[in-house]
């Protein structure tokens, strides 16, 4: 990381924390003005965590290379004795640091504002808010050097992850997690998806010809496809292997006449009383988008 | 003398368009190399490849004997670069920018920067976006010189500058750098500027280097010949290296490079009424090389 580059980024993007703080004041005023309106405060508390902070993340990421485009200074930076990876990483660290500071300020000060304090006891989305904010920040950051049109970056940063989320959920055999721990699934998709974007961005940033718009975009897409495939293979392998070593935990019992079917975390079994052992009849439940949960991978109970 | 930089069969294409083809040359310390070429002949592309801003499509670049790969950054500590459009961060102050820029160079010479800065009319507290083009160029020079580079690449930074700035500032700095052992690669349209500082001349045409000679050689070996014939002038001259040829009735005018004994012999073999042979200015030489002459030299 280059300290001077990080400081430069902080100075250039100084307006973002100022903008976020101005909104914090605005939210405080709104909370005081509508102190008796519980429904309004509920909606605002949720919107700050699930919409406003992720939006700050997207805007911050999308503006990462704006000064380089606006002033043509990418050629200046590339002609200095700096590794391209260093430029990319310094920017990422500087802006992620800014986002973390904004997030922390909201996390600390929002509960201190009358009105929010009570609502936050019931409406707590800080975890998912952090995941969304940083996930979307890294996605928009990863795309930001591809075009100077920031609205395109914001648009793609919002809609690409939704599509990829669906793809991941079907490809990674996530029913197992979805059925038992949705938080792990969401974190996994968020982290893995962001990592794919970042890896593709860093790889293409270091290798492609910056002066050629098409080459830049194709370079990114090529790297993105490669890292996406790698992520899916890696994710699937982790799930498959992980499932084998998963402790057998009993979920519930199904009966069919004299047969007993213990449904477990590893799959569905039939208890054979003669042999006094469990015989596996199906893997764990599977999830497919649109079809919902398929018990016993479709092998059991129709 | 040892080579600082060697460029071997360098090529660059943008899609199907070839911008540079088989460009080869070497650079030695303490010399000023002039690059001339029409617009779009690849001077900026060449400078950007040398600075690692864009990758080459073919060929290789060696700095101090080591191959430079796209993405390498170490060698840039020893190369300064001033492009045609100075691209600084407009929001930074002059002093702030120099500290920012200096932090990238281990050999950054603060004392030299201060001494040089005092000779200029720059306010360290001024925002860069408020500077004139000439002032930005001066700032670019301070930033480049502070790094104590072994090579300084100037990509036509003088266009649009006023005459006094070009005349004194540029010449003094370039000569001073060369005396300190820095090799200066100076691409420009301002042929008169080059004429006063260059030791060596390259002419880029059609993406190739068509002339690679010392400046003295170019001046000494290029001649304009005016020939008056007794009767109709011939369509061709029995001389090698005719760069341009104009023929009208009994008169013929040509630019010849290299002008040597064989060329003189060839002219003497003609039946002429009158002969005029004279040296050319650099501008005339340049036009002779890149104009619509019948011959092209391949000085690779």
Coordinates of C-alpha atoms in Angstrom, one line a residue:
Chain A
X1 CA 0.0 0.0 0.0
X2 CA 1.2 3.5 -0.8
X3 CA 0.6 6.0 2.0
X4 CA 0.6 9.1 -0.3
X5 CA -2.0 7.5 -2.6
X6 CA -4.2 6.6 0.3
X7 CA -4.1 10.2 1.7
X8 CA -4.8 11.6 -1.8
X9 CA -7.9 9.4 -2.1
X10 CA -9.1 10.5 1.4
X11 CA -8.7 14.2 0.4
X12 CA -10.4 13.7 -3.0
X13 CA -13.4 11.8 -1.5
X14 CA -13.7 14.0 1.5
X15 CA -17.2 14.9 0.3
X16 CA -18.6 11.4 0.9
X17 CA -18.3 11.3 4.7
X18 CA -19.5 15.0 4.8
X19 CA -22.5 13.9 2.7
X20 CA -23.1 10.9 5.0
X21 CA -22.8 13.1 8.1
X22 CA -25.2 15.7 6.7
X23 CA -27.7 12.9 6.2
X24 CA -27.2 11.7 9.7
X25 CA -28.2 15.1 10.9
X26 CA -31.1 15.0 8.6
X27 CA -32.2 11.6 9.9
X28 CA -31.9 12.9 13.5
X29 CA -34.1 15.9 12.6
X30 CA -36.6 13.6 10.9
X31 CA -36.7 11.3 13.9
X32 CA -37.4 14.3 16.2
X33 CA -40.0 15.7 13.9
X34 CA -41.9 12.3 13.7
X35 CA -41.2 11.1 17.2
X36 CA -44.7 9.7 17.6
X37 CA -44.9 8.0 14.2
X38 CA -43.7 4.5 14.9
X39 CA -44.4 3.2 11.4
X40 CA -42.3 6.0 9.9
X41 CA -39.4 5.4 12.3
X42 CA -39.5 1.7 11.6
X43 CA -39.3 2.3 7.9
X44 CA -36.5 4.9 8.3
X45 CA -34.5 2.7 10.6
X46 CA -34.6 -0.2 8.1
X47 CA -34.0 2.1 5.1
X48 CA -30.8 3.6 6.7
X49 CA -29.4 0.1 7.3
X50 CA -30.5 -1.7 4.2
X51 CA -30.7 1.1 1.6
X52 CA -28.8 4.3 2.6
X53 CA -25.5 2.7 3.8
X54 CA -25.3 0.3 0.9
X55 CA -25.9 3.2 -1.5
X56 CA -23.0 5.1 0.1
X57 CA -20.9 2.0 -0.5
X58 CA -21.9 1.9 -4.2
X59 CA -21.3 5.6 -4.7
X60 CA -18.0 5.5 -3.0
X61 CA -16.9 2.5 -5.1
X62 CA -18.2 4.0 -8.4
X63 CA -16.2 7.2 -7.9
X64 CA -12.9 5.4 -7.3
X65 CA -11.3 6.2 -10.6
X66 CA -13.4 9.3 -11.5
X67 CA -10.5 11.7 -10.9
X68 CA -8.3 9.6 -13.1
X69 CA -10.8 9.9 -15.9
X70 CA -11.7 13.5 -15.3
X71 CA -8.2 14.8 -15.4
X72 CA -6.5 12.2 -17.5
X73 CA -4.2 11.4 -14.6
X74 CA -4.3 7.7 -15.1
X75 CA -1.4 8.1 -17.5
X76 CA 0.4 10.2 -14.8
X77 CA -0.1 7.4 -12.2
X78 CA 1.0 4.7 -14.6
X79 CA 4.2 6.5 -15.5
X80 CA 5.3 6.7 -11.9
X81 CA 7.3 3.9 -10.4
X82 CA 4.2 2.3 -8.8
X83 CA 3.0 -1.2 -9.5
X84 CA -0.5 -1.2 -10.9
X85 CA -1.6 -3.6 -8.2
X86 CA -0.3 -1.1 -5.7
X87 CA -2.4 1.7 -7.2
X88 CA -5.5 -0.6 -7.2
X89 CA -5.0 -1.8 -3.7
X90 CA -4.2 1.6 -2.2
X91 CA -7.4 3.0 -3.7
X92 CA -9.4 0.0 -2.4
X93 CA -8.0 0.3 1.1
X94 CA -8.4 4.1 1.2
X95 CA -12.1 4.0 0.2
X96 CA -13.0 0.9 2.2
X97 CA -11.5 2.7 5.2
X98 CA -13.7 5.7 4.5
X99 CA -16.8 3.4 4.2
X100 CA -15.8 1.7 7.5
X101 CA -15.5 5.1 9.2
X102 CA -19.0 6.1 7.9
X103 CA -20.5 2.8 9.0
X104 CA -18.9 3.1 12.4
X105 CA -20.2 6.6 12.9
X106 CA -23.7 5.4 12.0
X107 CA -23.4 2.3 14.2
X108 CA -22.3 4.4 17.2
X109 CA -24.4 7.5 16.8
X110 CA -27.7 6.3 15.4
X111 CA -28.7 4.5 18.6
X112 CA -28.0 7.8 20.5
X113 CA -30.6 9.7 18.5
X114 CA -34.0 9.7 20.4
X115 CA -36.5 7.7 18.4
X116 CA -34.0 5.5 16.7
X117 CA -32.8 4.1 20.0
X118 CA -36.1 2.4 20.7
X119 CA -36.6 1.2 17.2
X120 CA -33.1 -0.3 16.9
X121 CA -33.9 -2.6 19.7
X122 CA -36.3 -4.3 17.4
X123 CA -35.0 -3.5 13.9
X124 CA -31.4 -4.6 13.9
X125 CA -29.9 -5.2 10.4
X126 CA -26.3 -4.1 11.1
X127 CA -24.8 -7.4 10.0
X128 CA -26.6 -7.6 6.7
X129 CA -26.2 -3.9 6.2
X130 CA -22.4 -4.2 6.6
X131 CA -22.4 -7.2 4.1
X132 CA -24.5 -5.3 1.6
X133 CA -22.5 -2.0 1.9
X134 CA -19.1 -3.6 1.6
X135 CA -20.2 -6.2 -0.9
X136 CA -21.7 -3.6 -3.2
X137 CA -18.8 -1.2 -2.6
X138 CA -16.3 -3.8 -3.8
X139 CA -18.4 -4.6 -6.8
X140 CA -18.8 -1.0 -7.9
X141 CA -15.1 -0.3 -7.1
X142 CA -14.1 -3.3 -9.2
X143 CA -16.1 -2.0 -12.2
X144 CA -15.2 1.7 -11.7
X145 CA -12.1 1.8 -13.9
X146 CA -14.0 0.4 -16.9
X147 CA -15.9 3.5 -17.7
X148 CA -16.1 7.2 -16.7
X149 CA -19.9 7.0 -16.7
X150 CA -20.5 6.5 -13.0
X151 CA -24.3 6.0 -13.4
X152 CA -23.5 2.9 -15.4
X153 CA -21.3 1.6 -12.6
X154 CA -24.1 2.3 -10.1
X155 CA -26.7 0.5 -12.3
X156 CA -24.6 -2.6 -12.9
X157 CA -23.5 -2.7 -9.2
X158 CA -27.1 -3.0 -8.2
X159 CA -28.4 -5.5 -10.7
X160 CA -25.5 -7.8 -11.5
X161 CA -25.2 -9.0 -7.9
X162 CA -28.9 -10.0 -7.8
X163 CA -28.5 -12.2 -10.9
X164 CA -25.3 -13.7 -9.6
X165 CA -26.9 -14.4 -6.3
X166 CA -29.4 -16.6 -8.0
X167 CA -26.7 -18.3 -10.0
X168 CA -24.7 -19.0 -7.0
X169 CA -27.7 -20.3 -5.0
X170 CA -28.5 -22.9 -7.6
X171 CA -24.9 -23.9 -8.4
X172 CA -23.5 -24.2 -4.9
X173 CA -26.1 -26.7 -3.5
X174 CA -27.1 -24.2 -1.0
X175 CA -30.4 -25.8 0.1
X176 CA -28.4 -27.4 2.8
X177 CA -27.4 -24.1 4.2
X178 CA -30.6 -22.3 3.3
X179 CA -32.6 -24.8 5.2
X180 CA -30.5 -24.6 8.3
X181 CA -28.5 -21.3 8.3
X182 CA -29.6 -18.6 5.9
X183 CA -27.1 -16.1 7.4
X184 CA -24.1 -18.3 6.4
X185 CA -25.5 -18.7 2.9
X186 CA -26.0 -14.9 2.4
X187 CA -22.5 -14.2 3.8
X188 CA -21.0 -16.8 1.6
X189 CA -22.6 -15.6 -1.6
X190 CA -21.8 -11.9 -0.7
X191 CA -18.2 -12.6 0.1
X192 CA -17.6 -15.0 -2.7
X193 CA -19.4 -12.8 -5.3
X194 CA -17.4 -9.7 -4.1
X195 CA -14.2 -11.7 -4.3
X196 CA -14.9 -12.7 -7.9
X197 CA -15.4 -9.1 -8.9
X198 CA -12.3 -7.9 -7.1
X199 CA -10.0 -10.7 -8.4
X200 CA -11.2 -10.0 -12.0
X201 CA -10.8 -6.3 -11.6
X202 CA -7.3 -6.5 -10.1
X203 CA -6.1 -9.0 -12.7
X204 CA -7.5 -7.1 -15.7
X205 CA -6.4 -3.7 -14.2
X206 CA -2.8 -4.9 -14.1
X207 CA -2.7 -6.5 -17.6
X208 CA -4.9 -4.6 -20.0
X209 CA -4.2 -1.6 -22.2
X210 CA -5.9 1.2 -20.4
X211 CA -6.1 3.4 -23.5
X212 CA -8.3 1.0 -25.3
X213 CA -11.9 0.9 -24.0
X214 CA -12.9 -2.3 -25.7
X215 CA -9.8 -4.1 -24.6
X216 CA -10.3 -3.0 -21.1
X217 CA -13.9 -4.3 -20.9
X218 CA -13.1 -7.5 -22.7
X219 CA -10.1 -8.1 -20.5
X220 CA -12.3 -7.7 -17.4
X221 CA -15.1 -9.9 -18.8
X222 CA -12.5 -12.7 -19.6
X223 CA -11.0 -12.5 -16.1
X224 CA -14.4 -12.3 -14.5
X225 CA -15.6 -15.5 -16.3
X226 CA -12.5 -17.3 -15.3
X227 CA -12.8 -16.3 -11.6
X228 CA -16.5 -17.0 -11.6
X229 CA -15.9 -20.6 -12.7
X230 CA -13.1 -21.0 -10.2
X231 CA -15.4 -19.7 -7.4
X232 CA -18.2 -22.0 -8.3
X233 CA -15.8 -25.0 -8.5
X234 CA -14.2 -24.0 -5.2
X235 CA -17.6 -23.3 -3.5
X236 CA -19.1 -26.6 -4.6
X237 CA -16.0 -28.5 -3.5
X238 CA -16.1 -26.9 -0.1
X239 CA -19.8 -27.8 0.3
X240 CA -19.4 -31.3 -0.9
X241 CA -16.4 -32.0 1.3
X242 CA -17.8 -30.0 4.2
X243 CA -21.0 -32.0 4.0
X244 CA -19.1 -35.3 4.4
X245 CA -17.4 -34.1 7.6
X246 CA -20.5 -32.5 9.0
X247 CA -21.5 -33.8 12.4
X248 CA -24.7 -35.9 12.0
X249 CA -27.4 -33.9 13.6
X250 CA -30.9 -35.1 13.9
X251 CA -33.6 -32.8 12.5
X252 CA -36.9 -34.7 12.7
X253 CA -38.4 -38.1 12.2
X254 CA -40.7 -39.3 9.5
X255 CA -42.7 -42.5 9.7
X256 CA -44.3 -44.5 7.0
X257 CA -46.2 -47.5 8.3
X258 CA -43.5 -49.5 10.1
X259 CA -40.6 -47.7 8.5
X260 CA -38.8 -44.9 10.3
X261 CA -37.0 -42.2 8.4
X262 CA -34.7 -40.0 10.4
X263 CA -34.1 -36.7 8.6
X264 CA -30.6 -35.6 9.4
X265 CA -28.1 -32.8 8.4
X266 CA -26.3 -35.3 6.1
X267 CA -29.4 -36.7 4.4
X268 CA -32.5 -38.9 5.0
X269 CA -32.0 -42.4 6.3
X270 CA -34.2 -45.4 6.9
X271 CA -33.8 -47.2 10.2
X272 CA -33.5 -51.0 9.6
X273 CA -34.6 -52.6 12.9
X274 CA -33.4 -56.1 11.8
X275 CA -29.9 -54.9 11.2
X276 CA -30.1 -52.1 13.8
X277 CA -28.5 -49.6 11.5
X278 CA -29.3 -46.5 9.3
X279 CA -29.4 -46.9 5.6
X280 CA -29.1 -43.7 3.6
X281 CA -31.9 -43.2 1.1
X282 CA -31.2 -39.6 0.0
X283 CA -28.7 -36.7 0.3
X284 CA -29.6 -33.5 2.1
X285 CA -32.5 -31.4 0.9
X286 CA -31.8 -29.3 -2.2
X287 CA -32.9 -25.9 -3.2
X288 CA -33.6 -24.7 -6.7
X289 CA -34.7 -21.1 -7.4
X290 CA -38.3 -21.0 -8.3
X291 CA -39.0 -24.5 -7.2
X292 CA -38.2 -24.0 -3.5
X293 CA -37.0 -26.7 -1.2
X294 CA -37.0 -30.3 -2.5
X295 CA -37.1 -32.7 0.4
X296 CA -34.7 -35.6 0.0
X297 CA -33.5 -34.2 -3.3
X298 CA -36.8 -35.2 -4.8
X299 CA -36.3 -38.9 -4.1
X300 CA -38.5 -39.0 -1.0
X301 CA -42.2 -38.3 -0.7
X302 CA -42.6 -37.6 -4.4
Chain B
X1 CA 29.6 4.2 -24.4
X2 CA 27.1 2.1 -22.4
X3 CA 23.5 1.9 -23.6
X4 CA 20.9 3.2 -21.2
X5 CA 17.9 2.1 -23.2
X6 CA 17.6 -0.2 -26.2
X7 CA 14.5 -0.7 -28.2
X8 CA 14.4 -3.7 -30.5
X9 CA 11.8 -4.3 -33.3
X10 CA 9.1 -2.7 -31.3
X11 CA 5.6 -2.8 -32.8
X12 CA 2.2 -1.6 -31.7
X13 CA -1.3 -2.1 -33.2
X14 CA -4.6 -0.8 -32.1
X15 CA -7.0 -3.4 -33.4
X16 CA -6.1 -3.8 -37.1
X17 CA -4.3 -0.4 -37.3
X18 CA -0.5 -0.7 -37.1
X19 CA 0.9 2.4 -35.4
X20 CA 4.5 1.3 -34.9
X21 CA 6.4 -1.2 -36.9
X22 CA 9.9 -2.6 -36.2
X23 CA 11.1 0.4 -34.3
X24 CA 14.7 -0.1 -33.1
X25 CA 17.1 2.4 -31.5
X26 CA 19.5 2.8 -28.6
X27 CA 20.0 5.6 -26.2
X28 CA 23.2 6.7 -24.5
X29 CA 23.8 8.9 -21.5
X30 CA 24.2 12.7 -21.9
X31 CA 22.8 12.9 -25.3
X32 CA 19.7 14.7 -26.6
X33 CA 17.6 12.6 -29.1
X34 CA 15.1 14.4 -31.2
X35 CA 12.0 12.6 -32.6
X36 CA 10.3 14.1 -35.5
X37 CA 7.2 12.9 -37.3
X38 CA 3.9 14.1 -38.6
X39 CA 0.8 13.9 -36.4
X40 CA -0.3 10.3 -35.8
X41 CA 3.0 8.8 -36.7
X42 CA 3.4 7.1 -33.3
X43 CA 5.6 9.5 -31.3
X44 CA 3.1 9.6 -28.3
X45 CA 2.5 5.8 -28.6
X46 CA 6.2 5.2 -28.5
X47 CA 6.7 7.4 -25.4
X48 CA 3.8 5.7 -23.7
X49 CA 5.2 2.3 -24.4
X50 CA 8.6 3.3 -23.0
X51 CA 6.9 4.6 -19.9
X52 CA 4.9 1.4 -19.4
X53 CA 1.6 3.2 -19.8
X54 CA 0.5 1.0 -22.6
X55 CA 1.9 -2.4 -23.7
X56 CA 3.8 -3.0 -26.9
X57 CA 2.3 -5.6 -29.3
X58 CA 5.7 -6.8 -30.5
X59 CA 9.4 -6.4 -29.8
X60 CA 11.2 -5.6 -26.6
X61 CA 12.6 -2.7 -24.5
X62 CA 15.8 -3.1 -22.4
X63 CA 16.7 -0.6 -19.7
X64 CA 20.3 -0.9 -18.6
X65 CA 20.5 -4.3 -20.2
X66 CA 17.4 -5.7 -18.5
X67 CA 14.2 -6.5 -20.4
X68 CA 11.4 -4.3 -19.3
X69 CA 8.0 -6.1 -19.1
X70 CA 4.6 -4.4 -19.2
X71 CA 3.7 -3.8 -15.5
X72 CA 7.3 -3.4 -14.3
X73 CA 7.7 -0.3 -12.2
X74 CA 11.3 -0.3 -10.8
X75 CA 12.9 1.1 -14.0
X76 CA 10.5 4.1 -13.9
X77 CA 12.4 5.4 -10.8
X78 CA 15.1 6.4 -13.3
X79 CA 12.9 7.8 -16.1
X80 CA 11.2 11.2 -16.1
X81 CA 8.3 11.8 -18.4
X82 CA 6.6 15.0 -19.5
X83 CA 3.6 14.5 -21.9
X84 CA 2.0 16.8 -24.3
X85 CA -0.9 17.5 -22.0
X86 CA 0.3 17.8 -18.4
X87 CA -2.1 15.7 -16.3
X88 CA -1.8 16.7 -12.8
X89 CA -4.4 16.6 -10.1
X90 CA -6.0 20.1 -10.4
X91 CA -7.2 20.1 -6.8
X92 CA -3.7 19.8 -5.4
X93 CA -1.5 22.7 -4.5
X94 CA 1.9 23.0 -6.2
X95 CA 3.9 22.2 -3.1
X96 CA 1.6 19.4 -2.2
X97 CA 1.9 17.9 -5.6
X98 CA 5.7 18.0 -5.5
X99 CA 5.7 16.2 -2.1
X100 CA 3.2 13.7 -3.5
X101 CA 5.2 13.1 -6.6
X102 CA 8.5 13.0 -4.7
X103 CA 7.3 10.2 -2.4
X104 CA 7.5 7.8 -5.4
X105 CA 11.2 8.3 -6.1
X106 CA 13.9 7.1 -3.8
X107 CA 16.4 9.4 -5.5
X108 CA 14.2 12.5 -5.1
X109 CA 16.5 15.5 -4.7
X110 CA 14.8 18.1 -2.5
X111 CA 17.7 20.5 -2.6
X112 CA 17.8 20.4 -6.4
X113 CA 14.0 20.9 -6.6
X114 CA 14.2 23.9 -4.2
X115 CA 17.1 25.5 -6.2
X116 CA 15.3 25.0 -9.5
X117 CA 11.9 26.0 -8.1
X118 CA 13.4 29.4 -7.0
X119 CA 14.3 30.2 -10.6
X120 CA 10.7 29.8 -11.6
X121 CA 7.7 32.0 -11.2
X122 CA 5.6 29.4 -9.4
X123 CA 3.7 29.9 -6.2
X124 CA 3.8 26.7 -4.0
X125 CA 0.5 27.5 -2.5
X126 CA -1.4 27.9 -5.9
X127 CA -3.9 25.2 -6.9
X128 CA -2.7 23.4 -10.0
X129 CA -6.0 24.0 -11.8
X130 CA -5.3 27.8 -11.7
X131 CA -1.9 27.5 -13.4
X132 CA -1.4 28.4 -17.1
X133 CA -0.1 25.8 -19.5
X134 CA 3.4 27.3 -19.3
X135 CA 3.3 27.1 -15.5
X136 CA 2.1 23.5 -15.6
X137 CA 5.0 22.6 -17.9
X138 CA 7.4 24.2 -15.5
X139 CA 5.9 22.2 -12.7
X140 CA 6.2 19.1 -14.9
X141 CA 9.9 19.8 -15.3
X142 CA 10.4 20.3 -11.6
X143 CA 8.7 17.0 -10.9
X144 CA 10.8 15.2 -13.5
X145 CA 14.1 16.8 -12.6
X146 CA 13.6 16.2 -8.9
X147 CA 13.6 12.5 -9.5
X148 CA 17.2 12.9 -10.9
X149 CA 16.3 10.7 -13.9
X150 CA 18.8 8.9 -16.2
X151 CA 16.4 9.4 -19.1
X152 CA 13.9 12.2 -19.6
X153 CA 11.1 11.7 -22.2
X154 CA 9.5 14.9 -23.5
X155 CA 6.4 14.1 -25.6
X156 CA 5.9 17.4 -27.4
X157 CA 5.3 19.5 -24.3
X158 CA 6.3 22.8 -25.9
X159 CA 3.4 23.2 -28.3
X160 CA 1.2 26.1 -27.2
X161 CA 3.9 27.7 -25.1
X162 CA 5.0 31.3 -25.6
X163 CA 8.3 32.0 -27.5
X164 CA 10.4 33.2 -24.5
X165 CA 9.5 30.1 -22.4
X166 CA 10.4 27.8 -25.3
X167 CA 13.5 29.7 -26.2
X168 CA 15.3 30.0 -22.9
X169 CA 13.6 27.7 -20.4
X170 CA 13.5 24.6 -22.5
X171 CA 17.0 24.9 -24.1
X172 CA 18.7 25.7 -20.7
X173 CA 17.0 22.8 -18.9
X174 CA 17.7 20.3 -21.7
X175 CA 21.3 21.2 -22.1
X176 CA 21.8 21.3 -18.3
X177 CA 20.3 17.8 -18.0
X178 CA 22.4 16.4 -20.8
X179 CA 25.6 17.8 -19.2
X180 CA 24.6 16.0 -16.0
X181 CA 24.5 12.8 -17.9
X182 CA 20.7 12.5 -18.5
X183 CA 19.7 11.2 -21.9
X184 CA 16.8 13.3 -23.2
X185 CA 14.3 11.9 -25.7
X186 CA 12.5 14.9 -27.2
X187 CA 9.6 14.4 -29.5
X188 CA 8.2 17.6 -30.9
X189 CA 6.7 19.5 -33.8
X190 CA 8.8 22.5 -33.0
X191 CA 11.6 21.8 -35.4
X192 CA 13.5 25.0 -34.5
X193 CA 13.5 24.0 -30.8
X194 CA 15.0 20.6 -31.7
X195 CA 17.6 22.2 -34.0
X196 CA 19.1 24.0 -31.0
X197 CA 19.4 21.1 -28.6
X198 CA 19.5 17.8 -30.4
X199 CA 22.6 15.6 -30.8
X200 CA 20.8 12.8 -32.6
X201 CA 17.8 12.7 -34.9
X202 CA 15.0 10.1 -35.5
X203 CA 12.3 10.6 -38.1
X204 CA 9.2 8.5 -37.7
X205 CA 7.1 8.0 -40.8
X206 CA 4.5 5.4 -41.5
X207 CA 5.1 4.0 -38.0
X208 CA 8.8 3.2 -38.8
X209 CA 12.0 5.0 -38.0
X210 CA 13.2 6.1 -41.4
X211 CA 16.1 8.2 -40.1
X212 CA 18.4 7.3 -37.2
X213 CA 21.5 9.5 -37.4
X214 CA 23.6 12.0 -35.4
X215 CA 22.4 15.5 -36.0
X216 CA 25.8 16.5 -37.5
X217 CA 25.5 13.6 -40.0
X218 CA 22.0 14.6 -41.0
X219 CA 23.1 18.3 -41.6
X220 CA 26.3 17.3 -43.3
X221 CA 24.9 14.6 -45.5
X222 CA 21.7 16.2 -46.8
X223 CA 21.8 18.5 -49.8
X224 CA 19.5 20.2 -52.1
X225 CA 20.6 20.1 -55.7
X226 CA 19.3 22.4 -58.4
X227 CA 20.2 21.3 -61.9
X228 CA 19.6 23.1 -65.2
X229 CA 19.7 20.9 -68.3
X230 CA 20.5 21.6 -71.9
X231 CA 17.0 20.5 -73.1
X232 CA 14.4 18.4 -71.3
X233 CA 15.3 17.3 -67.7
X234 CA 15.4 13.5 -67.1
X235 CA 12.7 11.8 -65.1
X236 CA 15.2 10.2 -62.7
X237 CA 18.5 11.1 -61.3
X238 CA 21.4 8.6 -61.4
X239 CA 21.9 9.0 -57.7
X240 CA 21.0 6.9 -54.7
X241 CA 19.0 8.4 -51.9
X242 CA 16.8 10.9 -53.7
X243 CA 14.3 12.0 -51.0
X244 CA 12.3 14.4 -53.1
X245 CA 12.3 15.4 -56.8
X246 CA 10.6 18.3 -58.6
X247 CA 10.9 18.6 -62.3
X248 CA 9.9 21.3 -64.6
X249 CA 11.0 21.8 -68.3
X250 CA 14.8 22.0 -68.3
X251 CA 15.1 22.3 -64.5
X252 CA 15.2 19.7 -61.7
X253 CA 15.4 20.1 -58.0
X254 CA 16.1 17.2 -55.6
X255 CA 16.9 16.6 -51.9
X256 CA 19.6 13.9 -51.6
X257 CA 20.6 11.9 -48.5
X258 CA 23.3 10.8 -48.0
X259 CA 25.3 13.3 -50.0
X260 CA 28.6 11.6 -50.7
X261 CA 31.2 11.0 -53.3
X262 CA 29.0 8.6 -55.3
X263 CA 26.2 11.2 -55.4
X264 CA 28.6 13.9 -56.6
X265 CA 29.9 11.5 -59.2
X266 CA 26.4 10.8 -60.4
X267 CA 25.6 14.5 -60.8
X268 CA 28.8 15.2 -62.6
X269 CA 28.0 12.5 -65.1
X270 CA 25.0 14.6 -66.3
X271 CA 25.1 17.2 -69.1
X272 CA 24.3 20.3 -67.2
X273 CA 24.2 24.1 -67.9
X274 CA 24.2 25.1 -64.3
X275 CA 24.4 23.3 -60.9
X276 CA 23.6 24.6 -57.4
X277 CA 24.2 22.4 -54.3
X278 CA 23.3 23.8 -50.9
X279 CA 22.8 22.5 -47.3
X280 CA 19.2 22.5 -45.9
X281 CA 17.6 23.7 -42.6
X282 CA 16.2 20.9 -40.4
X283 CA 12.7 21.9 -41.4
X284 CA 13.6 21.4 -45.1
X285 CA 15.3 18.1 -44.3
X286 CA 12.2 16.9 -42.4
X287 CA 10.0 17.8 -45.3
X288 CA 12.4 16.1 -47.6
X289 CA 12.1 12.9 -45.6
X290 CA 8.4 12.8 -45.0
X291 CA 7.2 14.6 -48.1
X292 CA 6.0 12.9 -51.3
X293 CA 9.4 12.0 -52.5
X294 CA 10.1 8.8 -54.6
X295 CA 12.5 7.2 -52.2
X296 CA 12.3 6.1 -48.6
X297 CA 15.3 5.3 -46.4
X298 CA 15.2 2.4 -44.0
X299 CA 17.7 3.4 -41.4
X300 CA 16.9 0.5 -39.1

